[in-house]
PDB file of C-alpha atoms and ligand atoms in Angstrom:
ATOM      1  CA  MET A   1     -34.326  67.190 -19.909  1.00  0.00           C
ATOM      2  CA  ASN A   2     -31.855  66.877 -22.714  1.00  0.00           C
ATOM      3  CA  TYR A   3     -30.573  63.328 -22.574  1.00  0.00           C
ATOM      4  CA  LEU A   4     -28.282  63.853 -25.532  1.00  0.00           C
ATOM      5  CA  ALA A   5     -26.510  66.693 -23.803  1.00  0.00           C
ATOM      6  CA  SER A   6     -25.978  64.735 -20.636  1.00  0.00           C
ATOM      7  CA  ARG A   7     -22.765  62.822 -20.717  1.00  0.00           C
ATOM      8  CA  LEU A   8     -23.781  59.371 -19.674  1.00  0.00           C
ATOM      9  CA  ARG A   9     -21.232  56.652 -19.683  1.00  0.00           C
ATOM     10  CA  TRP A  10     -22.252  53.157 -18.811  1.00  0.00           C
ATOM     11  CA  ARG A  11     -19.752  50.894 -17.188  1.00  0.00           C
ATOM     12  CA  ARG A  12     -21.471  47.695 -18.181  1.00  0.00           C
ATOM     13  CA  GLY A  13     -22.800  46.314 -21.429  1.00  0.00           C
ATOM     14  CA  ILE A  14     -26.470  45.709 -21.951  1.00  0.00           C
ATOM     15  CA  ASN A  15     -26.007  41.908 -21.656  1.00  0.00           C
ATOM     16  CA  SER A  16     -24.813  41.786 -18.091  1.00  0.00           C
ATOM     17  CA  ARG A  17     -27.754  43.726 -16.706  1.00  0.00           C
ATOM     18  CA  ALA A  18     -31.459  43.114 -16.804  1.00  0.00           C
ATOM     19  CA  GLU A  19     -31.345  39.684 -15.190  1.00  0.00           C
ATOM     20  CA  LYS A  20     -32.442  40.933 -11.806  1.00  0.00           C
ATOM     21  CA  LYS A  21     -36.013  41.819 -10.945  1.00  0.00           C
ATOM     22  CA  GLU A  22     -35.065  44.547  -8.486  1.00  0.00           C
ATOM     23  CA  MET A  23     -32.931  47.647  -9.046  1.00  0.00           C
ATOM     24  CA  ILE A  24     -31.810  49.833  -6.175  1.00  0.00           C
ATOM     25  CA  ILE A  25     -30.987  53.320  -7.451  1.00  0.00           C
ATOM     26  CA  ILE A  26     -28.565  55.335  -5.335  1.00  0.00           C
ATOM     27  CA  PRO A  27     -27.469  58.906  -6.160  1.00  0.00           C
ATOM     28  CA  ALA A  28     -24.030  59.464  -4.684  1.00  0.00           C
ATOM     29  CA  TYR A  29     -21.994  62.632  -4.498  1.00  0.00           C
ATOM     30  CA  ASN A  30     -18.901  62.702  -2.259  1.00  0.00           C
ATOM     31  CA  GLU A  31     -19.833  59.456  -0.532  1.00  0.00           C
ATOM     32  CA  LYS A  32     -16.487  57.671  -0.825  1.00  0.00           C
ATOM     33  CA  GLU A  33     -16.522  56.345   2.745  1.00  0.00           C
ATOM     34  CA  ASN A  34     -20.082  55.031   2.467  1.00  0.00           C
ATOM     35  CA  VAL A  35     -20.550  53.232  -0.864  1.00  0.00           C
ATOM     36  CA  ALA A  36     -18.611  50.013  -0.151  1.00  0.00           C
ATOM     37  CA  ILE A  37     -20.227  49.584   3.269  1.00  0.00           C
ATOM     38  CA  LEU A  38     -23.663  50.164   1.749  1.00  0.00           C
ATOM     39  CA  VAL A  39     -23.164  47.606  -1.038  1.00  0.00           C
ATOM     40  CA  LYS A  40     -21.923  45.055   1.506  1.00  0.00           C
ATOM     41  CA  LYS A  41     -24.979  45.635   3.690  1.00  0.00           C
ATOM     42  CA  ILE A  42     -27.333  45.308   0.715  1.00  0.00           C
ATOM     43  CA  ARG A  43     -25.619  42.079  -0.367  1.00  0.00           C
ATOM     44  CA  ASN A  44     -25.863  40.685   3.187  1.00  0.00           C
ATOM     45  CA  THR A  45     -29.565  41.515   3.314  1.00  0.00           C
ATOM     46  CA  LEU A  46     -30.851  40.776  -0.155  1.00  0.00           C
ATOM     47  CA  GLY A  47     -28.123  38.957  -2.023  1.00  0.00           C
ATOM     48  CA  ASP A  48     -27.327  39.646  -5.632  1.00  0.00           C
ATOM     49  CA  ILE A  49     -29.827  42.247  -6.812  1.00  0.00           C
ATOM     50  CA  GLY A  50     -29.137  45.182  -9.146  1.00  0.00           C
ATOM     51  CA  ILE A  51     -27.570  48.313  -7.674  1.00  0.00           C
ATOM     52  CA  LEU A  52     -27.290  51.415  -9.844  1.00  0.00           C
ATOM     53  CA  PHE A  53     -25.234  54.374  -8.625  1.00  0.00           C
ATOM     54  CA  VAL A  54     -25.635  57.808 -10.185  1.00  0.00           C
ATOM     55  CA  GLU A  55     -22.387  59.642  -9.543  1.00  0.00           C
ATOM     56  CA  ASP A  56     -21.494  63.186 -10.546  1.00  0.00           C
ATOM     57  CA  ASN A  57     -17.697  63.242 -10.804  1.00  0.00           C
ATOM     58  CA  SER A  58     -17.298  63.705  -7.051  1.00  0.00           C
ATOM     59  CA  PRO A  59     -14.027  65.378  -6.088  1.00  0.00           C
ATOM     60  CA  ASP A  60     -13.487  62.855  -3.274  1.00  0.00           C
ATOM     61  CA  GLY A  61     -13.145  59.922  -5.703  1.00  0.00           C
ATOM     62  CA  THR A  62     -16.522  58.238  -5.116  1.00  0.00           C
ATOM     63  CA  GLY A  63     -16.572  57.214  -8.800  1.00  0.00           C
ATOM     64  CA  ALA A  64     -13.248  55.342  -8.501  1.00  0.00           C
ATOM     65  CA  GLU A  65     -14.490  53.674  -5.335  1.00  0.00           C
ATOM     66  CA  ILE A  66     -17.619  52.438  -7.144  1.00  0.00           C
ATOM     67  CA  LYS A  67     -15.497  51.107 -10.029  1.00  0.00           C
ATOM     68  CA  LYS A  68     -13.419  49.201  -7.491  1.00  0.00           C
ATOM     69  CA  ILE A  69     -16.612  47.585  -6.174  1.00  0.00           C
ATOM     70  CA  GLN A  70     -17.664  46.766  -9.752  1.00  0.00           C
ATOM     71  CA  SER A  71     -14.451  44.830 -10.373  1.00  0.00           C
ATOM     72  CA  SER A  72     -15.721  42.083  -8.078  1.00  0.00           C
ATOM     73  CA  ASP A  73     -19.494  42.645  -8.300  1.00  0.00           C
ATOM     74  CA  PRO A  74     -21.101  42.387 -11.761  1.00  0.00           C
ATOM     75  CA  ASN A  75     -24.482  43.630 -10.564  1.00  0.00           C
ATOM     76  CA  VAL A  76     -23.280  47.064  -9.550  1.00  0.00           C
ATOM     77  CA  TYR A  77     -23.899  49.611 -12.315  1.00  0.00           C
ATOM     78  CA  LEU A  78     -22.659  53.143 -12.594  1.00  0.00           C
ATOM     79  CA  LEU A  79     -24.109  56.149 -14.366  1.00  0.00           C
ATOM     80  CA  GLU A  80     -21.383  58.757 -14.419  1.00  0.00           C
ATOM     81  CA  ARG A  81     -22.223  62.392 -15.026  1.00  0.00           C
ATOM     82  CA  ALA A  82     -19.665  65.067 -15.709  1.00  0.00           C
ATOM     83  CA  ALA A  83     -20.601  67.461 -12.901  1.00  0.00           C
ATOM     84  CA  LYS A  84     -22.922  67.764  -9.923  1.00  0.00           C
ATOM     85  CA  SER A  85     -26.334  67.989 -11.549  1.00  0.00           C
ATOM     86  CA  GLY A  86     -28.742  67.477  -8.671  1.00  0.00           C
ATOM     87  CA  PHE A  87     -30.554  64.753  -6.787  1.00  0.00           C
ATOM     88  CA  GLY A  88     -33.827  64.939  -8.732  1.00  0.00           C
ATOM     89  CA  SER A  89     -32.153  64.868 -12.129  1.00  0.00           C
ATOM     90  CA  ALA A  90     -30.037  61.888 -10.996  1.00  0.00           C
ATOM     91  CA  TYR A  91     -33.258  59.957 -10.379  1.00  0.00           C
ATOM     92  CA  ARG A  92     -34.944  61.152 -13.575  1.00  0.00           C
ATOM     93  CA  GLN A  93     -32.019  59.949 -15.681  1.00  0.00           C
ATOM     94  CA  ALA A  94     -31.750  56.671 -13.797  1.00  0.00           C
ATOM     95  CA  PHE A  95     -35.499  55.972 -14.110  1.00  0.00           C
ATOM     96  CA  ALA A  96     -35.451  56.664 -17.840  1.00  0.00           C
ATOM     97  CA  TRP A  97     -32.534  54.334 -18.362  1.00  0.00           C
ATOM     98  CA  VAL A  98     -33.876  51.536 -16.193  1.00  0.00           C
ATOM     99  CA  MET A  99     -37.282  51.688 -17.913  1.00  0.00           C
ATOM    100  CA  LYS A 100     -35.762  51.683 -21.372  1.00  0.00           C
ATOM    101  CA  ASN A 101     -33.005  49.147 -21.001  1.00  0.00           C
ATOM    102  CA  THR A 102     -33.746  46.642 -18.267  1.00  0.00           C
ATOM    103  CA  ALA A 103     -36.296  44.046 -17.259  1.00  0.00           C
ATOM    104  CA  THR A 104     -36.523  45.531 -13.769  1.00  0.00           C
ATOM    105  CA  GLN A 105     -39.889  45.028 -12.074  1.00  0.00           C
ATOM    106  CA  PHE A 106     -39.236  46.611  -8.690  1.00  0.00           C
ATOM    107  CA  VAL A 107     -37.332  49.850  -8.142  1.00  0.00           C
ATOM    108  CA  VAL A 108     -35.939  51.097  -4.841  1.00  0.00           C
ATOM    109  CA  THR A 109     -34.633  54.607  -4.242  1.00  0.00           C
ATOM    110  CA  MET A 110     -32.088  55.009  -1.489  1.00  0.00           C
ATOM    111  CA  ASP A 111     -29.463  57.471  -0.205  1.00  0.00           C
ATOM    112  CA  ALA A 112     -25.795  56.515  -0.241  1.00  0.00           C
ATOM    113  CA  ASP A 113     -25.038  57.851   3.227  1.00  0.00           C
ATOM    114  CA  LEU A 114     -26.320  54.818   5.222  1.00  0.00           C
ATOM    115  CA  SER A 115     -29.255  56.840   6.594  1.00  0.00           C
ATOM    116  CA  HIS A 116     -31.709  54.367   5.075  1.00  0.00           C
ATOM    117  CA  PRO A 117     -31.472  50.949   6.737  1.00  0.00           C
ATOM    118  CA  PRO A 118     -30.747  48.202   4.166  1.00  0.00           C
ATOM    119  CA  GLU A 119     -32.232  45.731   6.672  1.00  0.00           C
ATOM    120  CA  ALA A 120     -35.670  47.135   5.772  1.00  0.00           C
ATOM    121  CA  LEU A 121     -35.287  46.303   2.058  1.00  0.00           C
ATOM    122  CA  PRO A 122     -36.948  42.854   2.191  1.00  0.00           C
ATOM    123  CA  GLU A 123     -39.971  44.365   3.975  1.00  0.00           C
ATOM    124  CA  LEU A 124     -40.268  47.207   1.488  1.00  0.00           C
ATOM    125  CA  ILE A 125     -39.882  45.032  -1.595  1.00  0.00           C
ATOM    126  CA  GLY A 126     -42.037  42.240  -0.130  1.00  0.00           C
ATOM    127  CA  ARG A 127     -44.996  44.592   0.264  1.00  0.00           C
ATOM    128  CA  LEU A 128     -44.923  45.466  -3.433  1.00  0.00           C
ATOM    129  CA  ALA A 129     -46.951  42.312  -3.991  1.00  0.00           C
ATOM    130  CA  ARG A 130     -49.890  44.206  -2.482  1.00  0.00           C
ATOM    131  CA  TYR A 131     -49.034  47.902  -2.845  1.00  0.00           C
ATOM    132  CA  PRO A 132     -47.684  49.795  -5.848  1.00  0.00           C
ATOM    133  CA  VAL A 133     -45.586  52.149  -3.659  1.00  0.00           C
ATOM    134  CA  VAL A 134     -44.007  51.350  -0.284  1.00  0.00           C
ATOM    135  CA  ILE A 135     -42.395  54.168   1.688  1.00  0.00           C
ATOM    136  CA  GLY A 136     -39.668  53.651   4.293  1.00  0.00           C
ATOM    137  CA  SER A 137     -41.231  56.042   6.756  1.00  0.00           C
ATOM    138  CA  ARG A 138     -39.849  57.883   9.770  1.00  0.00           C
ATOM    139  CA  TYR A 139     -43.316  59.059  10.718  1.00  0.00           C
ATOM    140  CA  ALA A 140     -45.313  55.838  10.519  1.00  0.00           C
ATOM    141  CA  PRO A 141     -46.006  54.379  13.988  1.00  0.00           C
ATOM    142  CA  GLY A 142     -42.744  52.755  15.096  1.00  0.00           C
ATOM    143  CA  GLY A 143     -40.563  54.926  12.844  1.00  0.00           C
ATOM    144  CA  LYS A 144     -37.582  56.798  14.359  1.00  0.00           C
ATOM    145  CA  ILE A 145     -34.824  59.285  13.669  1.00  0.00           C
ATOM    146  CA  GLU A 146     -31.407  58.914  15.295  1.00  0.00           C
ATOM    147  CA  ASN A 147     -28.796  61.622  15.761  1.00  0.00           C
ATOM    148  CA  TRP A 148     -30.698  64.568  14.362  1.00  0.00           C
ATOM    149  CA  GLY A 149     -30.559  67.875  16.272  1.00  0.00           C
ATOM    150  CA  LEU A 150     -33.742  69.637  17.308  1.00  0.00           C
ATOM    151  CA  PHE A 151     -33.602  71.994  14.298  1.00  0.00           C
ATOM    152  CA  ARG A 152     -33.512  69.192  11.687  1.00  0.00           C
ATOM    153  CA  GLN A 153     -36.230  67.288  13.553  1.00  0.00           C
ATOM    154  CA  LEU A 154     -38.552  70.295  13.724  1.00  0.00           C
ATOM    155  CA  LEU A 155     -37.872  71.297  10.141  1.00  0.00           C
ATOM    156  CA  SER A 156     -38.670  67.809   8.913  1.00  0.00           C
ATOM    157  CA  ARG A 157     -41.763  67.374  11.116  1.00  0.00           C
ATOM    158  CA  PHE A 158     -43.300  70.728  10.204  1.00  0.00           C
ATOM    159  CA  GLY A 159     -42.167  70.410   6.607  1.00  0.00           C
ATOM    160  CA  ASN A 160     -44.047  67.137   6.326  1.00  0.00           C
ATOM    161  CA  ILE A 161     -47.204  68.462   7.968  1.00  0.00           C
ATOM    162  CA  TYR A 162     -47.066  71.514   5.691  1.00  0.00           C
ATOM    163  CA  ALA A 163     -46.521  69.423   2.553  1.00  0.00           C
ATOM    164  CA  ARG A 164     -49.293  67.011   3.480  1.00  0.00           C
ATOM    165  CA  LEU A 165     -51.807  69.787   4.155  1.00  0.00           C
ATOM    166  CA  LEU A 166     -51.080  71.620   0.910  1.00  0.00           C
ATOM    167  CA  THR A 167     -50.786  68.654  -1.412  1.00  0.00           C
ATOM    168  CA  GLY A 168     -53.455  66.477   0.209  1.00  0.00           C
ATOM    169  CA  ILE A 169     -51.311  63.359  -0.249  1.00  0.00           C
ATOM    170  CA  PRO A 170     -52.186  60.919   2.553  1.00  0.00           C
ATOM    171  CA  VAL A 171     -48.579  60.122   3.498  1.00  0.00           C
ATOM    172  CA  ALA A 172     -46.887  60.974   6.818  1.00  0.00           C
ATOM    173  CA  ASP A 173     -43.328  60.986   5.435  1.00  0.00           C
ATOM    174  CA  LEU A 174     -43.589  62.863   2.160  1.00  0.00           C
ATOM    175  CA  THR A 175     -39.888  63.768   2.198  1.00  0.00           C
ATOM    176  CA  SER A 176     -38.679  60.196   2.599  1.00  0.00           C
ATOM    177  CA  GLY A 177     -36.190  59.226  -0.074  1.00  0.00           C
ATOM    178  CA  PHE A 178     -36.420  55.527   0.746  1.00  0.00           C
ATOM    179  CA  LEU A 179     -39.121  54.145  -1.548  1.00  0.00           C
ATOM    180  CA  ALA A 180     -39.925  50.938  -3.321  1.00  0.00           C
ATOM    181  CA  PHE A 181     -42.313  50.874  -6.259  1.00  0.00           C
ATOM    182  CA  ARG A 182     -43.375  48.743  -9.149  1.00  0.00           C
ATOM    183  CA  ILE A 183     -42.012  49.734 -12.516  1.00  0.00           C
ATOM    184  CA  ASP A 184     -45.394  49.396 -14.242  1.00  0.00           C
ATOM    185  CA  TRP A 185     -46.540  52.257 -11.997  1.00  0.00           C
ATOM    186  CA  LEU A 186     -43.411  54.301 -12.655  1.00  0.00           C
ATOM    187  CA  LYS A 187     -44.153  54.000 -16.381  1.00  0.00           C
ATOM    188  CA  ARG A 188     -47.494  55.736 -15.846  1.00  0.00           C
ATOM    189  CA  LEU A 189     -45.909  58.890 -14.409  1.00  0.00           C
ATOM    190  CA  ASN A 190     -45.291  61.975 -16.461  1.00  0.00           C
ATOM    191  CA  LEU A 191     -41.750  62.774 -15.391  1.00  0.00           C
ATOM    192  CA  THR A 192     -40.898  64.836 -18.460  1.00  0.00           C
ATOM    193  CA  SER A 193     -42.140  68.069 -16.907  1.00  0.00           C
ATOM    194  CA  SER A 194     -40.400  67.400 -13.575  1.00  0.00           C
ATOM    195  CA  LYS A 195     -37.660  69.912 -12.781  1.00  0.00           C
ATOM    196  CA  SER A 196     -37.450  69.662  -8.999  1.00  0.00           C
ATOM    197  CA  GLU A 197     -34.337  68.555  -7.160  1.00  0.00           C
ATOM    198  CA  GLY A 198     -34.261  68.134  -3.362  1.00  0.00           C
ATOM    199  CA  TYR A 199     -37.176  67.582  -0.978  1.00  0.00           C
ATOM    200  CA  ALA A 200     -39.412  69.009  -3.685  1.00  0.00           C
ATOM    201  CA  PHE A 201     -38.523  66.080  -5.939  1.00  0.00           C
ATOM    202  CA  LEU A 202     -39.355  63.590  -3.190  1.00  0.00           C
ATOM    203  CA  ILE A 203     -42.742  65.235  -2.689  1.00  0.00           C
ATOM    204  CA  GLU A 204     -43.329  65.490  -6.436  1.00  0.00           C
ATOM    205  CA  LEU A 205     -42.635  61.809  -6.988  1.00  0.00           C
ATOM    206  CA  LYS A 206     -45.311  60.931  -4.447  1.00  0.00           C
ATOM    207  CA  TYR A 207     -47.653  63.508  -5.971  1.00  0.00           C
ATOM    208  CA  LEU A 208     -47.240  61.912  -9.397  1.00  0.00           C
ATOM    209  CA  PHE A 209     -47.932  58.454  -7.959  1.00  0.00           C
ATOM    210  CA  ARG A 210     -51.003  59.872  -6.239  1.00  0.00           C
ATOM    211  CA  GLN A 211     -52.218  61.375  -9.506  1.00  0.00           C
ATOM    212  CA  ALA A 212     -51.837  57.945 -11.061  1.00  0.00           C
ATOM    213  CA  ALA A 213     -54.082  56.661  -8.222  1.00  0.00           C
ATOM    214  CA  ALA A 214     -51.341  54.533  -6.654  1.00  0.00           C
ATOM    215  CA  GLN A 215     -51.913  53.308  -3.126  1.00  0.00           C
ATOM    216  CA  PHE A 216     -49.152  53.908  -0.562  1.00  0.00           C
ATOM    217  CA  TYR A 217     -47.983  51.767   2.304  1.00  0.00           C
ATOM    218  CA  GLU A 218     -45.725  53.311   4.936  1.00  0.00           C
ATOM    219  CA  TYR A 219     -43.318  50.888   6.555  1.00  0.00           C
ATOM    220  CA  PRO A 220     -41.648  52.274   9.713  1.00  0.00           C
ATOM    221  CA  ILE A 221     -37.865  52.676   9.552  1.00  0.00           C
ATOM    222  CA  THR A 222     -35.174  54.024  11.823  1.00  0.00           C
ATOM    223  CA  PHE A 223     -33.410  56.784   9.925  1.00  0.00           C
ATOM    224  CA  VAL A 224     -29.840  57.350  11.124  1.00  0.00           C
ATOM    225  CA  GLU A 225     -28.034  60.621  10.382  1.00  0.00           C
ATOM    226  CA  ARG A 226     -24.910  60.162   8.280  1.00  0.00           C
ATOM    227  CA  ARG A 227     -21.653  59.498  10.141  1.00  0.00           C
ATOM    228  CA  GLU A 228     -19.327  60.059   7.172  1.00  0.00           C
ATOM    229  CA  GLY A 229     -19.305  62.658   4.425  1.00  0.00           C
ATOM    230  CA  LYS A 230     -21.023  65.991   4.222  1.00  0.00           C
ATOM    231  CA  SER A 231     -24.656  66.958   3.875  1.00  0.00           C
ATOM    232  CA  LYS A 232     -25.848  68.393   0.547  1.00  0.00           C
ATOM    233  CA  PHE A 233     -28.704  69.979   2.444  1.00  0.00           C
ATOM    234  CA  SER A 234     -28.966  73.700   1.609  1.00  0.00           C
ATOM    235  CA  LEU A 235     -31.229  76.697   1.996  1.00  0.00           C
ATOM    236  CA  GLY A 236     -32.088  76.505  -1.697  1.00  0.00           C
ATOM    237  CA  ILE A 237     -33.290  72.921  -1.257  1.00  0.00           C
ATOM    238  CA  VAL A 238     -35.476  73.951   1.686  1.00  0.00           C
ATOM    239  CA  ALA A 239     -36.883  76.894  -0.296  1.00  0.00           C
ATOM    240  CA  GLU A 240     -37.724  74.626  -3.232  1.00  0.00           C
ATOM    241  CA  GLY A 241     -39.419  72.270  -0.772  1.00  0.00           C
ATOM    242  CA  VAL A 242     -41.546  75.149   0.530  1.00  0.00           C
ATOM    243  CA  ILE A 243     -42.528  76.410  -2.933  1.00  0.00           C
ATOM    244  CA  TYR A 244     -43.432  73.058  -4.513  1.00  0.00           C
ATOM    245  CA  PRO A 245     -46.405  72.264  -2.198  1.00  0.00           C
ATOM    246  CA  LEU A 246     -47.704  75.804  -2.885  1.00  0.00           C
ATOM    247  CA  LYS A 247     -47.663  75.062  -6.607  1.00  0.00           C
ATOM    248  CA  VAL A 248     -49.594  71.833  -6.004  1.00  0.00           C
ATOM    249  CA  LEU A 249     -52.111  73.691  -3.836  1.00  0.00           C
ATOM    250  CA  TRP A 250     -52.567  76.253  -6.620  1.00  0.00           C
ATOM    251  CA  ARG A 251     -53.177  73.454  -9.115  1.00  0.00           C
ATOM    252  CA  ARG A 252     -55.700  71.823  -6.791  1.00  0.00           C
ATOM    253  CA  LEU A 253     -57.569  75.069  -6.179  1.00  0.00           C
ATOM    254  CA  SER A 254     -57.713  76.070  -9.818  1.00  0.00           C
ATOM    255  CA  ARG A 255     -59.118  72.706 -10.885  1.00  0.00           C
TER     256      ARG A 255
HETATM  257  N1  GTP B   1     -25.406  62.102  -8.081  1.00  0.00           N
HETATM  258  C1  GTP B   1     -25.794  63.013  -7.196  1.00  0.00           C
HETATM  259  N2  GTP B   1     -26.117  62.627  -5.937  1.00  0.00           N
HETATM  260  C2  GTP B   1     -26.512  63.582  -5.053  1.00  0.00           C
HETATM  261  C3  GTP B   1     -26.597  64.943  -5.396  1.00  0.00           C
HETATM  262  N3  GTP B   1     -27.036  65.647  -4.299  1.00  0.00           N
HETATM  263  C4  GTP B   1     -27.200  64.729  -3.309  1.00  0.00           C
HETATM  264  N4  GTP B   1     -26.878  63.485  -3.760  1.00  0.00           N
HETATM  265  C5  GTP B   1     -26.964  62.216  -3.019  1.00  0.00           C
HETATM  266  O1  GTP B   1     -28.323  62.093  -2.614  1.00  0.00           O
HETATM  267  C6  GTP B   1     -28.408  61.479  -1.347  1.00  0.00           C
HETATM  268  C7  GTP B   1     -29.132  62.432  -0.365  1.00  0.00           C
HETATM  269  O2  GTP B   1     -28.330  63.562  -0.105  1.00  0.00           O
HETATM  270  P1  GTP B   1     -27.865  63.991   1.391  1.00  0.00           P
HETATM  271  O3  GTP B   1     -26.682  64.860   1.345  1.00  0.00           O
HETATM  272  O4  GTP B   1     -27.731  62.769   2.242  1.00  0.00           O
HETATM  273  O5  GTP B   1     -29.065  64.868   1.812  1.00  0.00           O
HETATM  274  P2  GTP B   1     -29.728  64.911   3.186  1.00  0.00           P
HETATM  275  O6  GTP B   1     -30.122  63.506   3.558  1.00  0.00           O
HETATM  276  O7  GTP B   1     -30.785  65.938   3.114  1.00  0.00           O
HETATM  277  O8  GTP B   1     -28.554  65.454   4.126  1.00  0.00           O
HETATM  278  P3  GTP B   1     -27.788  64.719   5.338  1.00  0.00           P
HETATM  279  O9  GTP B   1     -28.382  65.235   6.558  1.00  0.00           O
HETATM  280  O10 GTP B   1     -26.360  65.081   5.273  1.00  0.00           O
HETATM  281  O11 GTP B   1     -27.903  63.256   5.174  1.00  0.00           O
HETATM  282  C8  GTP B   1     -26.991  61.148  -0.935  1.00  0.00           C
HETATM  283  O12 GTP B   1     -26.697  59.831  -1.296  1.00  0.00           O
HETATM  284  C9  GTP B   1     -26.161  62.134  -1.746  1.00  0.00           C
HETATM  285  O13 GTP B   1     -24.852  61.699  -1.986  1.00  0.00           O
HETATM  286  C10 GTP B   1     -26.238  65.324  -6.740  1.00  0.00           C
HETATM  287  O14 GTP B   1     -26.269  66.482  -7.155  1.00  0.00           O
HETATM  288  N5  GTP B   1     -25.857  64.327  -7.585  1.00  0.00           N
HETATM  289 MG1   MG B   2     -28.697  62.034   3.917  1.00  0.00          MG
END
């Protein structure tokens, strides 16, 4: 990835960040109705920890909404990109920045659409004392999905079984985007060759942790389908999610 070419603009100076041990990274595209509610819920659950949004010049004004939040909350950070550049690349850029510039010890990845319950954050982060990677899991015993139609449920269920079989990663919810991990483990991953974007990126991240011999813990969550805003779910994202586990299988077989 060409960091120089990407137009990053940081809304806060280097001095105001880095005090917090935890950083929640949230990619947000056209999530205007959700960001303020999400920040409020995080603050009510965990208090004043770091929150970093990666926002791609959303036409609905999500960027302006985040700046409004920043005016009264100094621990909300914003990485603004000039155009929609993908979910995976949003995380890759955010990880690189957090590793380089902050004293963060614990990273959380989370969607902006309120699908991932902020109430689970203390459980996820708390377990990092014993596990390098904790997954907010829909498919761990006790996990649930609310308001998904049969098609999404089946696609996700079979997609996860398929990805698990091909990659051999012992995780029930490989496509979960709600993760907590320790930064010393993130630093061991080779993310430079990563190009994936949607579900494939979520599987790849777990594959890279697995290659680094990280142990996973799956904490059951109730995933709630978004109420506001539109899905960025597309056929291309599904196709990429089908192809990526095949690539991993090929790598495993040719070893
Ligand atoms: N910055 C940025 N964020 C993105 C991009 N694509 C998706 N996101 C965000 O990534 C998160 C996950 O995307 P969603 O649209 O919720 O995908 P999904 O969960 O498969 O679809 P839903 O069923 O609608 O929830 C959300 O917070 C999105 O706003 C992107 O290209 N750039
Ligand atoms: Mg979503």
